[in-house]
Amino acid sequence: MAAFLQWRKFVFFDKDTVKDPVDNGKNFVLPPGISTCDSGRGHIKCWLFGRFFGFTIWLMTRSLQLTSFQAYKLRVTHLYQLKQHSILVSVGQDEHGINPLVKVWNLDKRDSGNPLCTRIFPAIPGNKPTEVSCLSVHENLNFMAIGFTDGSVVLTKGDITRDRHSKTLTLHEGTSPVTGLAFRQMAKVTNLFVATLEKVHCYTLSIKEYPKVELDTHGCALRCSALADPSQDSQFIVAGDECVYLYQPDERGPCFAFDGHKLLAHWHRGYLFLLIRDTKTAFGSRESSPSDKQLLTIYDLDNKFIAYSASFDDVIDVVAEWGSFYILTRDGKVCVLQEKDTQTKLEMLFKKNLFVMAINLAKSQHLDSDGLSEIFRQYGDHLYLKGDHDGAIQQYIRTIGKLEPSYVIRKFLDAQRIHNLTAYLQALHRQSLANADHTTLLLNCYTKLKDSSKLEEFIKSSEGEVHFDVEIAIKVLRQAGYHSHAVFLAEKHMHHEWYLKIQLEDLKNYHEALRYIGRLPFEQAESNMKRYGKTLMHHVPEGTTLLLKGLCTNYQPSGDAANSEEFIPIFANNPRELKAFLEHMIEVDPRSPQGVYDTLLELRLQDWAHEQDVERKKVLQMEAVSLLRSDNTVFDKALVLCQMHNFKEGVLYLYEKGKLYQQIMHYHMQNEEYGKVVDACKRYGDQEGCLWEQALGYFARKEEDCKAYISEVLQHIDQNNLMPPLLVVQTLAHNSTATLSVIKDYLINKLQRESQQIEDDDRKIRQYREETAHLRAEIQELKTSAKIFQKTKCNMCNSPLELPSVHFLCSHSFHQHCFESYAESEAECPTCTPENRKVMDMLRAQDQKRDLHDHFNRQLRSSNDGFSVVADYFSRGVFNKLTLVTDPPGNKNVGSLEVNLQRDLLIHTKRNC
């Protein structure tokens, strides 16, 4: 008894005697003569409790109502109630000397008021008579096993409720009586455990040959075996006098030293029930002295404690039904054991400080996580008060997710408890329940402990095990001076900004930072180069320039390209690298941004301006000019840069490109390049005539001897009549070196041409006067004399005229049908219409130009001879207001003499002109 006495004993059940519901206050008593019993399913509306009295089966409901039916004529020896079906299997006798009969009852169906018996067959292992010792039925109704006292086992396979769908065979033969049978179903494997007085076997029924395994060489008495539930892996329990053994289908499992003569072994709802007495009884004997005491003990094998133990007199059986356990004694009394609720059990354990047992009990009772967490907390508090801080922290760790972490952290903030606090914070992070403050606190613990190994283990966990705020960890490590750890964490979790910040600001590892940026995706590489480019350029100029070239052209592997213009400020103090970068950009991508070309031009001009070597200076000059000729620079910016660096070739090229011819000439004037001033006039004078006038004024202001240049300018002015002579004389009057001999030829030629022009004008005046007088005479004749039409041929078809005909004052005559066919208007002569239309168009054009004041002003300002411009506009009638009145449409009669006179004057004047 020493072994199981080491197990703690509790009273987790309340014992009570069942009272008669009819007669309150009196104990309920069963009919005498009970030989066997079982419990399980009953009617649809109630649970049944089966027992035998003589040849009668009694059924008891939860309300203690008894019903019965006759099953056999002589006696009933065995009952088996299935748990998942309303099927009851019984073994008994109807006649003396006849082998026992097996009857299958369907309790849900009735036959004359009794349960329906669906099958009857004899229970015999062969041809020799023997008694049934035990019975077991598989819950799937396909297997039934019957054990006999001669050591044989008969197996019925198929539907046990019908004769035609099942067959019977002898599965086991031996010399020792069979004392226990149990079916075990795991997945698709079906086993049958067979216990005898001497051995324990296991058959595999899911294999056709039914292989057998001998599990042990000692057995047990009747009713001393049972099948555990899945919590014990459905092991077969055999209760011997010295130990209780547990068996798997292929081997023996654990054993428990529970000694004492076993009378009964049952497994109910996770508990092992053992009934023990000290006296010996013969096999198969049910008789015992009423004074014999029997000890009923309920074991919790999972948690290793005794849940209940008490003495009873002459116990027949222990059955479980309706959530309680019922103990039947031979005197007919019924005791009920009601299990205490889980919370009550736990409180009993808490009072004894049995927290480990409480935890195990709570798990076996499937207590929820909140309940378990509370037990862990109480256990942790208990250990903490005892001074077992290591044990306490392990219990607090088990509360993570339920208990507020601050409750635990406050207890261990003392520096002496920093190891425990570290362990708790580690567990908090492993469960991904840590916040930023917890991460900070844990890292501070590591740094205070100077535990680099733990620190590395924490930060170097695999990607799937990261349970902390990485950014917070990087900040704390950096602040504590663990830069290498911070860098590792930043690189591993791709916190690129933190990695670069630490490398550049703390470790000063510029080459590594540059290498890291070169491996980043395009967008991140671009942004980080804009942020740290100046620093890297200062310390690693060549590598930085090389990286920028790749970033702005064809960054691999993405193939993207950044805007090179945005990186120009990075090269603020590195003009040599900047020039190399820009030249690379325009070579690789001629369509580079405008700023690239402008900046490169400025750099080339700076190099040109500071270069002392003549040959090298020429090369730099050619490079700058070629960039200007590429048409990729902004005109205004390029011009300013060339002027700032006094780059003559560039300035003149841009002036010419922008058609700033006066600026070109002024540039030569400022530099007193007389020959180039004249050359500029020759090249650009046709586009801008005032250049000659400006050149003349320039040379006129010079006190040097510029007679040759003045003569050349005057010659060109004279040939193209660019200036009035008076203005030429006034311009040269300020030059003391420009004597009369300089302009003598110019003045003579000018006077001769003007004299010739006056003669030509006088001749034209006389001609116009004569024509005007002739026209007036014609008009007067038309007014005073009759017009005789003597035309004999049609002016249209040149055929003789025939009446009707049409005649016009212009002396043109037409056939009526010719006139109607070709005339566009009844009031106009078809022959004169084209000429008249030209005249009218000219008049309309002159009329439209009368309001062109802006055009007139522009011409007047840009012309060297303003008088000629005014005379031209005056001749076109711009300053006159002319009103032209024509004949009304459809009227061939002359309406007014004044109107006709004006029209005729206009027509003939234009025709003569």
Short mmCIF file of C-alpha atoms in Angstrom, two decimals, residues 209-474:
data_model
loop_
_atom_site.label_atom_id
_atom_site.label_comp_id
_atom_site.label_asym_id
_atom_site.label_seq_id
_atom_site.Cartn_x
_atom_site.Cartn_y
_atom_site.Cartn_z
CA GLU A 209 -5.75 -13.20 -40.38
CA TYR A 210 -6.57 -11.63 -36.96
CA PRO A 211 -2.95 -11.54 -35.74
CA LYS A 212 -2.45 -12.00 -31.97
CA VAL A 213 0.08 -10.40 -29.63
CA GLU A 214 0.75 -11.73 -26.13
CA LEU A 215 1.12 -8.65 -23.96
CA ASP A 216 1.77 -10.16 -20.51
CA THR A 217 2.07 -13.48 -18.65
CA HIS A 218 -0.24 -12.58 -15.79
CA GLY A 219 -3.88 -11.68 -15.89
CA CYS A 220 -6.62 -10.58 -13.54
CA ALA A 221 -9.84 -11.67 -11.88
CA LEU A 222 -13.35 -11.14 -13.22
CA ARG A 223 -14.48 -7.52 -13.55
CA CYS A 224 -10.93 -6.33 -12.87
CA SER A 225 -10.21 -5.00 -16.34
CA ALA A 226 -11.47 -1.97 -18.25
CA LEU A 227 -10.73 0.20 -21.29
CA ALA A 228 -9.52 3.75 -20.63
CA ASP A 229 -10.79 6.71 -22.60
CA PRO A 230 -8.72 8.65 -25.21
CA SER A 231 -7.14 10.80 -22.48
CA GLN A 232 -5.14 7.66 -21.63
CA ASP A 233 -4.77 6.70 -25.30
CA SER A 234 -7.56 4.10 -24.92
CA GLN A 235 -5.25 1.72 -23.06
CA PHE A 236 -6.45 -1.60 -21.62
CA ILE A 237 -6.38 -1.52 -17.81
CA VAL A 238 -5.71 -4.72 -15.89
CA ALA A 239 -5.92 -4.58 -12.09
CA GLY A 240 -3.78 -7.25 -10.40
CA ASP A 241 -3.33 -7.75 -6.69
CA GLU A 242 -0.03 -5.90 -6.66
CA CYS A 243 -0.19 -3.43 -9.55
CA VAL A 244 -2.49 -1.90 -12.11
CA TYR A 245 -1.12 -2.34 -15.63
CA LEU A 246 -1.92 -0.37 -18.79
CA TYR A 247 -1.51 -1.95 -22.23
CA GLN A 248 -1.21 -0.74 -25.79
CA PRO A 249 -2.15 -3.12 -28.64
CA ASP A 250 1.52 -4.01 -29.16
CA GLU A 251 3.17 -3.53 -25.76
CA ARG A 252 2.71 -2.97 -22.07
CA GLY A 253 2.57 0.61 -20.95
CA PRO A 254 2.99 2.17 -17.50
CA CYS A 255 1.98 0.45 -14.28
CA PHE A 256 0.89 1.73 -10.89
CA ALA A 257 1.64 0.00 -7.58
CA PHE A 258 -1.85 -0.18 -6.16
CA ASP A 259 -1.72 -3.39 -4.10
CA GLY A 260 -4.61 -5.16 -2.45
CA HIS A 261 -7.09 -7.77 -3.61
CA LYS A 262 -9.09 -6.17 -6.43
CA LEU A 263 -12.79 -6.87 -6.68
CA LEU A 264 -13.76 -4.38 -9.33
CA ALA A 265 -12.05 -2.09 -11.85
CA HIS A 266 -13.92 0.53 -13.89
CA TRP A 267 -12.95 3.56 -15.95
CA HIS A 268 -15.44 6.43 -15.86
CA ARG A 269 -14.87 9.95 -17.23
CA GLY A 270 -11.10 10.00 -16.70
CA TYR A 271 -11.11 8.28 -13.34
CA LEU A 272 -10.03 4.76 -12.39
CA PHE A 273 -12.39 3.13 -9.88
CA LEU A 274 -10.89 0.30 -7.82
CA LEU A 275 -12.80 -1.77 -5.27
CA ILE A 276 -10.45 -3.57 -2.87
CA ARG A 277 -10.94 -6.02 0.02
CA ASP A 278 -8.57 -8.03 2.14
CA THR A 279 -10.29 -11.42 2.13
CA LYS A 280 -9.96 -13.89 -0.71
CA THR A 281 -12.90 -15.29 -2.62
CA ALA A 282 -13.11 -18.23 -4.96
CA PHE A 283 -13.36 -17.60 -8.68
CA GLY A 284 -16.86 -16.89 -9.79
CA SER A 285 -18.21 -16.60 -6.27
CA ARG A 286 -20.45 -13.63 -5.57
CA GLU A 287 -21.02 -14.48 -1.91
CA SER A 288 -19.26 -12.48 0.77
CA SER A 289 -19.73 -11.82 4.46
CA PRO A 290 -21.96 -8.81 5.13
CA SER A 291 -19.42 -7.57 7.64
CA ASP A 292 -16.64 -7.47 5.08
CA LYS A 293 -15.48 -3.92 4.38
CA GLN A 294 -14.67 -2.89 0.83
CA LEU A 295 -12.61 0.18 0.00
CA LEU A 296 -13.64 2.16 -3.07
CA THR A 297 -10.85 4.41 -4.32
CA ILE A 298 -11.09 6.83 -7.26
CA TYR A 299 -7.71 7.59 -8.91
CA ASP A 300 -6.76 10.44 -11.23
CA LEU A 301 -3.94 8.81 -13.18
CA ASP A 302 -3.12 11.96 -15.17
CA ASN A 303 -2.56 14.16 -12.14
CA LYS A 304 -1.39 11.44 -9.77
CA PHE A 305 -3.78 11.94 -6.89
CA ILE A 306 -6.70 10.17 -5.20
CA ALA A 307 -9.91 12.04 -5.87
CA TYR A 308 -11.99 10.06 -3.34
CA SER A 309 -11.75 7.06 -1.04
CA ALA A 310 -14.37 5.50 1.26
CA SER A 311 -15.48 2.18 2.73
CA PHE A 312 -18.67 0.43 1.69
CA ASP A 313 -20.43 -2.82 2.60
CA ASP A 314 -20.87 -5.45 -0.09
CA VAL A 315 -20.69 -3.37 -3.25
CA ILE A 316 -22.28 -5.01 -6.28
CA ASP A 317 -21.17 -2.53 -8.93
CA VAL A 318 -20.31 1.11 -9.64
CA VAL A 319 -22.04 2.71 -12.62
CA ALA A 320 -21.95 6.20 -14.17
CA GLU A 321 -25.09 7.92 -15.37
CA TRP A 322 -26.71 11.37 -15.42
CA GLY A 323 -23.41 13.07 -14.53
CA SER A 324 -22.93 11.13 -11.28
CA PHE A 325 -21.59 7.83 -10.02
CA TYR A 326 -23.93 5.31 -8.38
CA ILE A 327 -22.75 2.63 -5.95
CA LEU A 328 -25.07 -0.35 -5.61
CA THR A 329 -24.78 -2.54 -2.51
CA ARG A 330 -26.15 -5.98 -1.93
CA ASP A 331 -28.64 -4.74 0.67
CA GLY A 332 -30.38 -2.71 -2.09
CA LYS A 333 -29.11 0.71 -1.06
CA VAL A 334 -27.91 3.17 -3.66
CA CYS A 335 -25.27 5.78 -2.90
CA VAL A 336 -24.49 8.61 -5.27
CA LEU A 337 -21.12 10.35 -5.67
CA GLN A 338 -21.38 13.80 -7.13
CA GLU A 339 -18.13 15.39 -8.33
CA LYS A 340 -17.35 18.83 -7.03
CA ASP A 341 -17.05 21.60 -9.62
CA THR A 342 -13.63 22.54 -10.88
CA GLN A 343 -13.43 25.85 -9.05
CA THR A 344 -14.16 24.17 -5.72
CA LYS A 345 -11.42 21.63 -6.37
CA LEU A 346 -8.98 24.37 -7.24
CA GLU A 347 -9.76 26.33 -4.11
CA MET A 348 -9.10 23.23 -2.05
CA LEU A 349 -5.72 22.91 -3.74
CA PHE A 350 -4.97 26.60 -3.36
CA LYS A 351 -5.50 26.35 0.40
CA LYS A 352 -2.83 23.70 0.54
CA ASN A 353 -0.58 25.63 -1.86
CA LEU A 354 -0.69 22.73 -4.31
CA PHE A 355 -0.45 24.93 -7.34
CA VAL A 356 1.28 22.41 -9.60
CA MET A 357 -1.47 19.93 -8.95
CA ALA A 358 -4.06 22.66 -9.47
CA ILE A 359 -2.56 23.49 -12.84
CA ASN A 360 -2.54 19.86 -13.93
CA LEU A 361 -6.10 19.44 -12.71
CA ALA A 362 -7.25 22.54 -14.55
CA LYS A 363 -5.72 21.30 -17.78
CA SER A 364 -7.28 17.87 -17.45
CA GLN A 365 -10.63 19.54 -16.74
CA HIS A 366 -10.13 21.66 -19.89
CA LEU A 367 -10.31 24.92 -17.97
CA ASP A 368 -10.24 27.96 -20.25
CA SER A 369 -7.13 30.06 -20.73
CA ASP A 370 -8.36 32.81 -18.42
CA GLY A 371 -8.79 30.34 -15.58
CA LEU A 372 -5.37 28.82 -16.17
CA SER A 373 -3.77 32.24 -16.26
CA GLU A 374 -5.24 33.10 -12.88
CA ILE A 375 -3.78 29.90 -11.41
CA PHE A 376 -0.38 30.73 -12.84
CA ARG A 377 -0.61 34.21 -11.35
CA GLN A 378 -1.48 32.91 -7.91
CA TYR A 379 1.29 30.36 -8.13
CA GLY A 380 3.73 33.06 -9.19
CA ASP A 381 2.68 35.30 -6.31
CA HIS A 382 3.13 32.40 -3.90
CA LEU A 383 6.65 31.69 -5.16
CA TYR A 384 7.52 35.38 -5.16
CA LEU A 385 6.56 35.73 -1.49
CA LYS A 386 8.64 32.66 -0.69
CA GLY A 387 11.62 34.29 -2.37
CA ASP A 388 11.73 31.86 -5.28
CA HIS A 389 12.00 34.55 -7.92
CA ASP A 390 13.22 32.21 -10.63
CA GLY A 391 10.24 29.92 -10.16
CA ALA A 392 7.88 32.87 -9.87
CA ILE A 393 8.99 34.38 -13.15
CA GLN A 394 8.38 31.06 -14.92
CA GLN A 395 4.79 31.10 -13.72
CA TYR A 396 4.33 34.75 -14.66
CA ILE A 397 5.59 33.91 -18.13
CA ARG A 398 2.70 31.48 -18.47
CA THR A 399 0.26 34.33 -17.82
CA ILE A 400 1.43 36.31 -20.85
CA GLY A 401 -1.50 37.30 -22.99
CA LYS A 402 -3.89 37.38 -20.03
CA LEU A 403 -2.15 39.21 -17.22
CA GLU A 404 -1.12 42.83 -17.69
CA PRO A 405 2.70 42.83 -18.12
CA SER A 406 3.11 45.85 -15.86
CA TYR A 407 1.89 43.71 -12.93
CA VAL A 408 4.97 41.51 -13.31
CA ILE A 409 7.44 44.17 -14.40
CA ARG A 410 6.87 46.30 -11.29
CA LYS A 411 7.80 43.33 -9.09
CA PHE A 412 11.16 42.81 -10.77
CA LEU A 413 12.36 46.35 -11.45
CA ASP A 414 14.91 46.00 -8.70
CA ALA A 415 18.40 45.77 -10.20
CA GLN A 416 19.01 42.49 -8.34
CA ARG A 417 16.09 40.94 -10.19
CA ILE A 418 17.17 42.07 -13.63
CA HIS A 419 17.80 38.47 -14.76
CA ASN A 420 14.24 37.51 -13.98
CA LEU A 421 12.90 40.63 -15.64
CA THR A 422 14.96 39.83 -18.73
CA ALA A 423 13.52 36.33 -18.92
CA TYR A 424 9.97 37.67 -18.69
CA LEU A 425 10.54 40.32 -21.33
CA GLN A 426 12.09 37.73 -23.64
CA ALA A 427 9.01 35.55 -23.34
CA LEU A 428 6.82 38.58 -23.93
CA HIS A 429 8.62 39.25 -27.18
CA ARG A 430 8.52 35.62 -28.28
CA GLN A 431 4.74 35.74 -28.10
CA SER A 432 4.64 39.00 -30.11
CA LEU A 433 2.87 40.81 -27.27
CA ALA A 434 5.60 43.33 -26.47
CA ASN A 435 5.18 47.00 -27.15
CA ALA A 436 7.83 49.62 -27.76
CA ASP A 437 8.38 50.20 -24.03
CA HIS A 438 8.94 46.50 -23.42
CA THR A 439 11.49 46.33 -26.21
CA THR A 440 13.31 49.33 -24.84
CA LEU A 441 13.34 47.84 -21.35
CA LEU A 442 14.61 44.47 -22.54
CA LEU A 443 17.44 45.96 -24.54
CA ASN A 444 18.40 48.14 -21.60
CA CYS A 445 18.52 45.01 -19.46
CA TYR A 446 20.87 43.38 -21.96
CA THR A 447 23.12 46.41 -22.10
CA LYS A 448 23.25 46.77 -18.30
CA LEU A 449 24.08 43.11 -17.95
CA LYS A 450 26.60 43.48 -20.78
CA ASP A 451 25.26 40.21 -22.06
CA SER A 452 26.34 40.37 -25.66
CA SER A 453 25.47 36.75 -26.34
CA LYS A 454 21.87 37.20 -25.26
CA LEU A 455 21.70 40.46 -27.13
CA GLU A 456 22.90 38.80 -30.31
CA GLU A 457 20.53 35.91 -29.81
CA PHE A 458 17.67 38.38 -29.45
CA ILE A 459 18.40 40.45 -32.51
CA LYS A 460 19.68 37.62 -34.72
CA SER A 461 16.56 35.53 -34.49
CA SER A 462 15.19 34.30 -37.83
CA GLU A 463 12.69 36.35 -39.73
CA GLY A 464 9.76 34.22 -38.57
CA GLU A 465 10.69 34.72 -34.91
CA VAL A 466 10.81 38.51 -34.74
CA HIS A 467 8.51 39.61 -31.96
CA PHE A 468 9.57 43.18 -31.28
CA ASP A 469 9.50 46.65 -32.73
CA VAL A 470 12.66 46.66 -34.83
CA GLU A 471 12.93 50.42 -35.10
CA ILE A 472 12.72 50.87 -31.33
CA ALA A 473 15.39 48.21 -30.89
CA ILE A 474 17.70 50.00 -33.32
#
